[in-house]
Tab-separated table of C-alpha atoms in Angstrom:
chain	number	residue	atom	x	y	z
A	1259	UNK	CA	14.321	17.179	-0.411
A	1260	UNK	CA	15.715	21.466	-1.060
A	1261	UNK	CA	15.763	22.776	2.101
A	1262	UNK	CA	13.713	20.447	4.518
A	1263	UNK	CA	17.376	18.939	4.053
A	1264	UNK	CA	18.704	21.863	6.476
A	1265	UNK	CA	18.380	19.829	9.703
A	1266	UNK	CA	21.816	17.589	8.398
A	1267	UNK	CA	23.476	20.612	6.863
A	1268	UNK	CA	22.945	22.479	10.063
A	1269	UNK	CA	24.220	19.150	11.960
A	1270	UNK	CA	27.406	19.468	10.601
A	1271	UNK	CA	27.871	22.012	10.046
A	1272	UNK	CA	28.123	22.744	13.433
A	1273	UNK	CA	29.796	18.947	13.734
A	1274	UNK	CA	32.316	20.485	11.323
A	1275	UNK	CA	33.432	23.781	13.959
A	1276	UNK	CA	30.952	25.998	13.124
A	1277	UNK	CA	28.917	28.058	16.547
A	1278	UNK	CA	26.033	28.531	17.650
A	1279	UNK	CA	27.038	31.308	19.183
A	1280	UNK	CA	27.959	32.981	15.759
A	1281	UNK	CA	26.477	35.347	13.294
A	1282	UNK	CA	26.278	34.690	9.944
A	1283	UNK	CA	26.450	36.708	6.269
A	1284	UNK	CA	23.274	35.973	5.063
A	1285	UNK	CA	23.384	38.330	1.686
A	1286	UNK	CA	21.188	37.588	-1.749
A	1287	UNK	CA	24.070	35.959	-3.730
A	1288	UNK	CA	27.189	34.291	-2.927
A	1289	UNK	CA	29.931	34.078	-5.342
A	1290	UNK	CA	31.934	30.689	-4.630
A	1291	UNK	CA	33.895	28.959	-7.627
A	1292	UNK	CA	32.978	30.976	-10.083
A	1293	UNK	CA	29.506	30.454	-9.468
A	1294	UNK	CA	26.678	32.177	-8.908
A	1295	UNK	CA	24.257	30.849	-6.125
A	1296	UNK	CA	21.247	33.674	-4.769
A	1297	UNK	CA	18.619	32.890	-2.264
A	1298	UNK	CA	14.650	32.312	-2.859
A	1299	UNK	CA	14.111	35.541	-4.224
A	1300	UNK	CA	17.282	36.895	-4.032
A	1301	UNK	CA	16.042	38.127	-0.426
A	1302	UNK	CA	19.109	39.228	1.878
A	1303	UNK	CA	19.001	39.080	5.909
A	1304	UNK	CA	22.786	40.951	6.658
A	1305	UNK	CA	23.986	38.972	9.217
A	1306	UNK	CA	21.881	36.115	10.966
A	1307	UNK	CA	22.707	33.058	13.958
A	1308	UNK	CA	21.715	29.193	12.455
A	1309	UNK	CA	18.508	29.631	14.223
A	1310	UNK	CA	17.980	32.518	12.447
A	1311	UNK	CA	19.865	30.723	9.261
A	1312	UNK	CA	17.057	27.543	9.507
A	1313	UNK	CA	13.951	30.078	10.377
A	1314	UNK	CA	14.040	32.311	7.180
A	1315	UNK	CA	15.908	29.432	5.518
A	1316	UNK	CA	18.953	31.338	4.017
A	1317	UNK	CA	20.143	29.755	1.153
A	1318	UNK	CA	22.885	32.059	1.418
A	1319	UNK	CA	24.455	30.212	4.330
A	1320	UNK	CA	24.797	26.493	3.720
A	1321	UNK	CA	26.130	27.300	0.363
A	1322	UNK	CA	29.708	28.716	2.266
A	1323	UNK	CA	29.211	26.035	4.740
A	1324	UNK	CA	29.189	23.140	1.163
A	1325	UNK	CA	31.850	25.694	-0.231
A	1326	UNK	CA	33.801	25.809	2.701
A	1327	UNK	CA	33.823	22.095	4.205
A	1328	UNK	CA	35.091	21.222	1.009
A	1329	UNK	CA	37.750	22.813	0.605
A	1330	UNK	CA	38.577	21.904	3.695
A	1331	UNK	CA	38.334	18.182	2.884
A	1332	UNK	CA	40.290	19.486	0.054
A	1333	UNK	CA	37.729	20.076	-3.141
A	1334	UNK	CA	39.230	18.058	-6.567
A	1335	UNK	CA	42.092	16.221	-4.796
A	1336	UNK	CA	42.047	15.017	-1.471
A	1337	UNK	CA	45.137	14.509	-0.121
A	1338	UNK	CA	44.256	11.834	1.857
A	1339	UNK	CA	40.657	10.500	3.081
A	1340	UNK	CA	38.171	13.017	3.092
A	1341	UNK	CA	35.591	13.930	6.151
A	1342	UNK	CA	32.847	14.568	4.344
A	1343	UNK	CA	31.190	15.757	7.136
A	1344	UNK	CA	27.987	16.346	4.791
A	1345	UNK	CA	27.735	12.760	3.660
A	1346	UNK	CA	28.122	10.633	7.056
A	1347	UNK	CA	26.432	14.080	9.046
A	1348	UNK	CA	22.777	12.984	6.394
A	1349	UNK	CA	23.436	9.499	6.998
A	1350	UNK	CA	24.088	9.566	10.677
A	1351	UNK	CA	19.771	10.477	9.908
A	1352	UNK	CA	19.203	7.392	8.055
A	1353	UNK	CA	19.656	9.179	4.453
A	1354	UNK	CA	20.851	7.107	2.043
A	1355	UNK	CA	19.561	3.649	2.708
A	1356	UNK	CA	16.406	2.313	3.128
A	1357	UNK	CA	14.602	3.251	7.002
A	1358	UNK	CA	13.988	-0.625	7.166
A	1359	UNK	CA	10.434	-0.435	7.213
A	1360	UNK	CA	7.954	-3.459	7.210
A	1361	UNK	CA	6.712	-3.844	3.538
A	1362	UNK	CA	8.843	-4.419	0.982
A	1363	UNK	CA	10.952	-2.023	-2.928
A	1364	UNK	CA	11.715	0.689	-0.173
A	1365	UNK	CA	14.421	2.907	-2.505
A	1366	UNK	CA	16.722	3.337	0.039
A	1367	UNK	CA	17.788	7.506	-1.652
A	1368	UNK	CA	21.299	9.223	-2.414
A	1369	UNK	CA	23.107	10.181	-0.644
A	1370	UNK	CA	26.450	12.195	-3.083
A	1371	UNK	CA	30.104	11.976	-2.357
A	1372	UNK	CA	32.855	11.900	-3.943
A	1373	UNK	CA	32.289	7.995	-3.682
A	1374	UNK	CA	29.060	7.602	-5.665
A	1375	UNK	CA	29.641	10.489	-7.925
A	1376	UNK	CA	33.721	7.837	-8.689
A	1377	UNK	CA	31.218	4.857	-8.552
A	1378	UNK	CA	29.070	6.950	-10.965
A	1379	UNK	CA	30.371	7.577	-13.496
A	1380	UNK	CA	32.592	4.097	-13.645
A	1381	UNK	CA	28.435	2.845	-14.467
A	1382	UNK	CA	28.036	5.806	-16.896
A	1383	UNK	CA	32.209	6.900	-18.352
A	1384	UNK	CA	31.253	3.755	-21.291
A	1385	UNK	CA	28.126	6.018	-22.509
A	1386	UNK	CA	29.305	9.022	-21.964
A	1387	UNK	CA	32.459	9.090	-24.360
A	1388	UNK	CA	30.904	7.365	-27.116
A	1389	UNK	CA	27.905	10.300	-26.814
A	1390	UNK	CA	31.069	12.343	-26.796
A	1391	UNK	CA	32.180	11.011	-30.064
A	1392	UNK	CA	28.786	10.143	-32.209
A	1393	UNK	CA	27.101	13.110	-30.644
A	1394	UNK	CA	22.940	13.537	-29.702
A	1395	UNK	CA	21.709	13.225	-33.825
A	1396	UNK	CA	17.953	12.086	-32.334
A	1397	UNK	CA	16.948	15.171	-30.022
A	1398	UNK	CA	15.869	18.177	-32.857
A	1399	UNK	CA	17.296	21.135	-31.531
A	1400	UNK	CA	21.016	21.926	-32.930
A	1401	UNK	CA	22.436	23.756	-29.521
A	1402	UNK	CA	20.190	21.001	-26.842
A	1403	UNK	CA	22.487	18.534	-28.643
A	1404	UNK	CA	25.591	20.695	-28.609
A	1405	UNK	CA	25.098	21.022	-24.933
A	1406	UNK	CA	24.535	17.307	-24.587
A	1407	UNK	CA	27.171	16.347	-26.789
A	1408	UNK	CA	29.583	18.769	-24.565
A	1409	UNK	CA	27.680	17.623	-20.956
A	1410	UNK	CA	29.035	13.671	-22.126
A	1411	UNK	CA	32.657	13.900	-23.132
A	1412	UNK	CA	32.810	16.572	-19.211
A	1413	UNK	CA	31.526	13.039	-18.185
A	1414	UNK	CA	33.769	10.946	-20.263
A	1415	UNK	CA	37.101	13.130	-19.418
A	1416	UNK	CA	36.403	14.443	-15.706
A	1417	UNK	CA	33.085	12.716	-14.040
A	1418	UNK	CA	34.888	11.278	-11.023
A	1419	UNK	CA	35.879	14.622	-9.787
A	1420	UNK	CA	33.865	15.645	-6.303
A	1421	UNK	CA	32.881	19.116	-8.293
A	1422	UNK	CA	32.189	22.982	-5.813
A	1423	UNK	CA	28.980	23.852	-7.249
A	1424	UNK	CA	27.958	19.760	-5.888
A	1425	UNK	CA	28.828	20.451	-2.320
A	1426	UNK	CA	27.328	23.870	-2.727
A	1427	UNK	CA	23.936	22.779	-4.383
A	1428	UNK	CA	24.101	19.357	-1.374
A	1429	UNK	CA	24.358	21.881	1.174
A	1430	UNK	CA	20.649	23.228	1.135
A	1431	UNK	CA	19.442	19.190	-0.626
A	1432	UNK	CA	19.360	19.866	-4.685
A	1433	UNK	CA	21.591	18.096	-6.478
A	1434	UNK	CA	21.982	14.019	-6.782
A	1435	UNK	CA	20.317	14.026	-3.210
A	1436	UNK	CA	17.684	12.044	-3.108
A	1437	UNK	CA	15.340	11.375	-0.007
A	1438	UNK	CA	11.328	9.536	0.752
A	1439	UNK	CA	8.705	11.444	2.161
A	1440	UNK	CA	9.231	7.973	4.773
A	1441	UNK	CA	13.296	8.650	4.821
A	1442	UNK	CA	12.285	12.407	6.125
A	1443	UNK	CA	9.684	11.810	8.527
A	1444	UNK	CA	11.787	9.411	10.271
A	1445	UNK	CA	14.964	11.583	10.439
A	1446	UNK	CA	12.954	14.484	12.079
A	1447	UNK	CA	11.579	12.032	14.452
A	1448	UNK	CA	14.880	11.405	15.699
A	1449	UNK	CA	15.925	15.261	15.261
A	1450	UNK	CA	12.010	15.141	18.373
A	1451	UNK	CA	12.823	12.560	20.483
A	1452	UNK	CA	16.787	13.474	21.421
A	1453	UNK	CA	18.413	11.965	18.806
A	1454	UNK	CA	17.722	8.428	18.348
A	1455	UNK	CA	16.939	6.401	14.298
A	1456	UNK	CA	14.306	4.048	14.712
A	1457	UNK	CA	13.619	1.987	11.345
A	1458	UNK	CA	9.129	2.303	11.247
A	1459	UNK	CA	6.922	-0.099	11.616
A	1460	UNK	CA	3.750	-0.619	10.133
A	1461	UNK	CA	2.484	-4.175	12.107
A	1462	UNK	CA	2.216	-3.585	15.794
A	1463	UNK	CA	1.792	-7.166	17.435
A	1464	UNK	CA	1.500	-10.651	15.675
A	1465	UNK	CA	-1.381	-12.581	16.872
A	1466	UNK	CA	-3.419	-16.045	16.627
A	1467	UNK	CA	-6.500	-15.588	14.770
A	1468	UNK	CA	-8.858	-16.019	18.276
A	1469	UNK	CA	-6.156	-13.923	19.665
A	1470	UNK	CA	-4.021	-15.784	21.744
A	1471	UNK	CA	-0.033	-16.097	21.050
A	1472	UNK	CA	0.286	-11.867	20.689
A	1473	UNK	CA	3.850	-11.360	20.278
A	1474	UNK	CA	4.323	-7.569	20.105
A	1475	UNK	CA	6.891	-5.987	17.559
A	1476	UNK	CA	9.666	-4.360	19.790
A	1477	UNK	CA	10.677	-0.972	18.253
A	1478	UNK	CA	14.380	-1.280	16.566
A	1479	UNK	CA	17.233	0.974	16.686
A	1480	UNK	CA	18.628	2.140	12.924
A	1481	UNK	CA	21.600	4.464	14.740
A	1482	UNK	CA	22.020	7.517	17.427
A	1483	UNK	CA	23.110	10.769	16.467
A	1484	UNK	CA	26.737	11.595	17.474
A	1485	UNK	CA	25.105	15.231	18.112
A	1486	UNK	CA	24.969	16.610	21.768
A	1487	UNK	CA	22.660	17.515	23.737
A	1488	UNK	CA	22.757	21.352	23.530
A	1489	UNK	CA	23.121	21.422	19.671
A	1490	UNK	CA	20.147	19.577	19.494
A	1491	UNK	CA	17.507	21.198	20.997
A	1492	UNK	CA	19.117	24.738	19.629
A	1493	UNK	CA	17.509	22.935	15.701
A	1494	UNK	CA	14.599	21.461	17.894
A	1495	UNK	CA	14.393	25.522	18.848
A	1496	UNK	CA	14.749	26.978	15.403
A	1497	UNK	CA	12.339	24.608	13.555
A	1498	UNK	CA	9.717	25.588	16.603
A	1499	UNK	CA	9.595	29.200	15.752
A	1500	UNK	CA	9.562	28.056	12.192
A	1501	UNK	CA	5.789	27.582	11.816
A	1502	UNK	CA	5.672	30.422	14.263
A	1503	UNK	CA	7.855	33.806	12.539
A	1504	UNK	CA	9.445	32.055	9.969
A	1505	UNK	CA	9.038	30.271	5.715
A	1506	UNK	CA	5.768	28.021	7.406
A	1507	UNK	CA	4.125	31.276	9.758
A	1508	UNK	CA	1.343	31.724	6.457
A	1509	UNK	CA	0.299	28.129	6.361
A	1510	UNK	CA	-0.213	27.982	10.055
A	1511	UNK	CA	-1.920	31.463	11.150
A	1512	UNK	CA	-4.849	29.715	11.785
A	1513	UNK	CA	-3.147	27.243	13.795
A	1514	UNK	CA	-3.874	27.431	18.093
A	1515	UNK	CA	-0.064	26.452	18.834
A	1516	UNK	CA	-0.275	27.940	22.039
A	1517	UNK	CA	-1.584	25.080	22.518
A	1518	UNK	CA	-0.827	22.957	20.402
A	1519	UNK	CA	2.938	24.283	19.518
A	1520	UNK	CA	4.422	22.445	15.416
A	1521	UNK	CA	7.991	22.377	14.519
A	1522	UNK	CA	8.843	22.098	10.774
A	1523	UNK	CA	10.693	23.120	8.207
A	1524	UNK	CA	9.726	24.012	4.721
A	1525	UNK	CA	11.604	23.728	1.574
A	1526	UNK	CA	11.366	24.147	-2.054
A	1527	UNK	CA	12.985	21.758	-4.900
A	1528	UNK	CA	13.883	22.769	-8.353
A	1529	UNK	CA	14.669	20.322	-10.868
A	1530	UNK	CA	15.424	20.777	-14.683
A	1531	UNK	CA	12.283	21.463	-16.644
A	1532	UNK	CA	10.043	20.381	-13.942
A	1533	UNK	CA	8.101	22.622	-11.481
A	1534	UNK	CA	9.320	22.883	-8.400
A	1535	UNK	CA	8.406	20.425	-5.843
A	1536	UNK	CA	7.147	21.246	-2.604
A	1537	UNK	CA	8.454	19.598	0.806
A	1538	UNK	CA	7.767	20.528	4.960
A	1539	UNK	CA	8.726	17.718	7.578
A	1540	UNK	CA	7.977	18.181	10.960
A	1541	UNK	CA	6.633	17.402	14.623
A	1542	UNK	CA	4.373	17.628	17.074
A	1543	UNK	CA	3.822	19.379	19.725
A	1544	UNK	CA	7.049	20.405	20.153
A	1545	UNK	CA	8.008	19.971	23.578
A	1546	UNK	CA	6.897	16.675	24.364
A	1547	UNK	CA	6.734	14.955	20.135
A	1548	UNK	CA	3.854	12.258	19.258
A	1549	UNK	CA	4.228	12.852	15.692
A	1550	UNK	CA	5.948	13.278	12.679
A	1551	UNK	CA	4.077	14.450	9.769
A	1552	UNK	CA	6.505	14.800	6.284
A	1553	UNK	CA	4.518	15.959	2.497
A	1554	UNK	CA	5.964	16.115	-0.680
A	1555	UNK	CA	3.936	17.776	-3.537
A	1556	UNK	CA	5.232	16.148	-6.933
A	1557	UNK	CA	5.951	19.835	-8.650
A	1558	UNK	CA	3.229	21.813	-6.244
A	1559	UNK	CA	5.507	24.847	-5.641
A	1560	UNK	CA	7.221	25.958	-2.591
A	1561	UNK	CA	6.918	24.952	1.315
A	1562	UNK	CA	4.812	27.352	2.608
A	1563	UNK	CA	2.451	27.093	-0.308
A	1564	UNK	CA	1.827	24.267	-0.671
A	1565	UNK	CA	2.970	21.316	1.866
A	1566	UNK	CA	3.468	23.580	4.982
A	1567	UNK	CA	-0.723	23.955	5.008
A	1568	UNK	CA	-1.622	20.531	3.614
A	1569	UNK	CA	0.233	19.289	7.231
A	1570	UNK	CA	-1.630	22.085	9.317
A	1571	UNK	CA	-4.656	19.776	8.476
A	1572	UNK	CA	-2.897	16.894	9.018
A	1573	UNK	CA	-2.520	18.537	13.282
A	1574	UNK	CA	-5.403	19.351	13.597
A	1575	UNK	CA	-7.858	16.937	11.634
A	1576	UNK	CA	-5.513	14.226	14.754
A	1577	UNK	CA	-5.789	17.169	17.675
A	1578	UNK	CA	-9.532	18.151	16.290
A	1579	UNK	CA	-9.097	22.686	14.980
A	1580	UNK	CA	-12.125	23.011	13.110
A	1581	UNK	CA	-12.182	27.195	11.443
A	1582	UNK	CA	-14.993	29.093	12.424
A	1583	UNK	CA	-16.691	30.141	10.241
A	1584	UNK	CA	-17.025	33.311	11.779
A	1585	UNK	CA	-14.258	34.435	12.614
A	1586	UNK	CA	-10.965	33.834	12.176
A	1587	UNK	CA	-10.792	31.713	15.412
A	1588	UNK	CA	-10.466	28.310	15.572
A	1589	UNK	CA	-12.796	25.502	17.523
A	1590	UNK	CA	-12.062	21.956	19.079
A	1591	UNK	CA	-14.028	19.996	16.998
A	1592	UNK	CA	-13.497	16.048	17.291
A	1593	UNK	CA	-10.245	15.086	17.039
A	1594	UNK	CA	-9.307	11.246	15.421
A	1595	UNK	CA	-7.421	10.701	18.223
A	1596	UNK	CA	-8.879	11.766	21.343
A	1597	UNK	CA	-6.509	13.808	22.929
A	1598	UNK	CA	-3.689	13.853	20.188
A	1599	UNK	CA	-2.446	10.765	21.877
A	1600	UNK	CA	-1.646	7.391	19.984
A	1601	UNK	CA	-3.196	4.786	21.198
A	1602	UNK	CA	-0.585	3.873	23.691
A	1603	UNK	CA	-2.281	-0.178	24.507
A	1604	UNK	CA	-2.906	-3.150	21.708
A	1605	UNK	CA	-6.282	-3.861	21.105
A	1606	UNK	CA	-8.305	-7.021	22.451
A	1607	UNK	CA	-8.664	-9.739	20.249
A	1608	UNK	CA	-11.778	-11.114	20.672
A	1609	UNK	CA	-12.086	-15.638	20.515
A	1610	UNK	CA	-14.255	-14.880	17.595
A	1611	UNK	CA	-11.341	-12.663	16.150
A	1612	UNK	CA	-13.757	-9.266	16.729
A	1613	UNK	CA	-12.121	-6.374	18.457
A	1614	UNK	CA	-12.890	-5.019	21.484
A	1615	UNK	CA	-13.005	-1.026	20.385
A	1616	UNK	CA	-10.049	0.521	22.018
A	1617	UNK	CA	-11.082	3.675	24.649
A	1618	UNK	CA	-9.761	7.012	24.896
């Protein structure tokens, strides 16, 4: 998920003791556990609030949070049961398990932690130990084969350890964490609505072909965020500013946010041997949320340059905003959903099975 995951990381950091009233160093890079970690393009922002760390997507602030929580939990050798606050908060938001949507074959994604790492090690140890001994004769590049053999040896011997670099990368939605676009939309909907994680639904109601015996499918609550209102409001305010002055500003430059305020977060996800994938997770209107939109463009570039503009076009369609050909102004056109509001009532099904058109 890249930096769209920082909503979970910020909530976890506050749960772990970070103050909403403090400032945090945002250098261009940080050295943690013998390794260097950088901001996007190495940009430094000085001392920033958590709000600004979300708006400008400061990686180094969150790298430090990930490392500090890993240390607090006991590092490589925890004494007792570690808190795993980062993983726990992510699961509270619905990550790491199926959303419960009424469709088959849904993935649960992955939220890595110490337990997951040990389980994964046990499942792959035999193969890794065999590769550590025999190597990779099927790989043509000798240097690549040697590196892979060394990696297999490490996984064979100590692959059960939850290392600092894994916790650090986890804090910015990288490493072994996996989420689906639907999980991300569901999580942002929970942030928007005040902390309730719902199971998404395709079906609104069930009815006989002649319209009789209509049975509405009631919303199902999957969980509640154990976060106080102050923290949630703080996060909402930060997300509201991202498309206005932060990493999503360019994509929403021609969007009339004085009429409909959008809240969201960009994300740029790296993967070995692939181009960066582009994310944007959002909801609108920010002051009265009705829609959550998550956009993923695999290997599409940064979140601000590819996914965020697509989200902007989706919201323009919903509300009927059209760019003027003669100026940079945006005009009111025909909205996909008149009034920008989802239909509240069910359609009426006639006895012949046809459906009466819902009025706006």
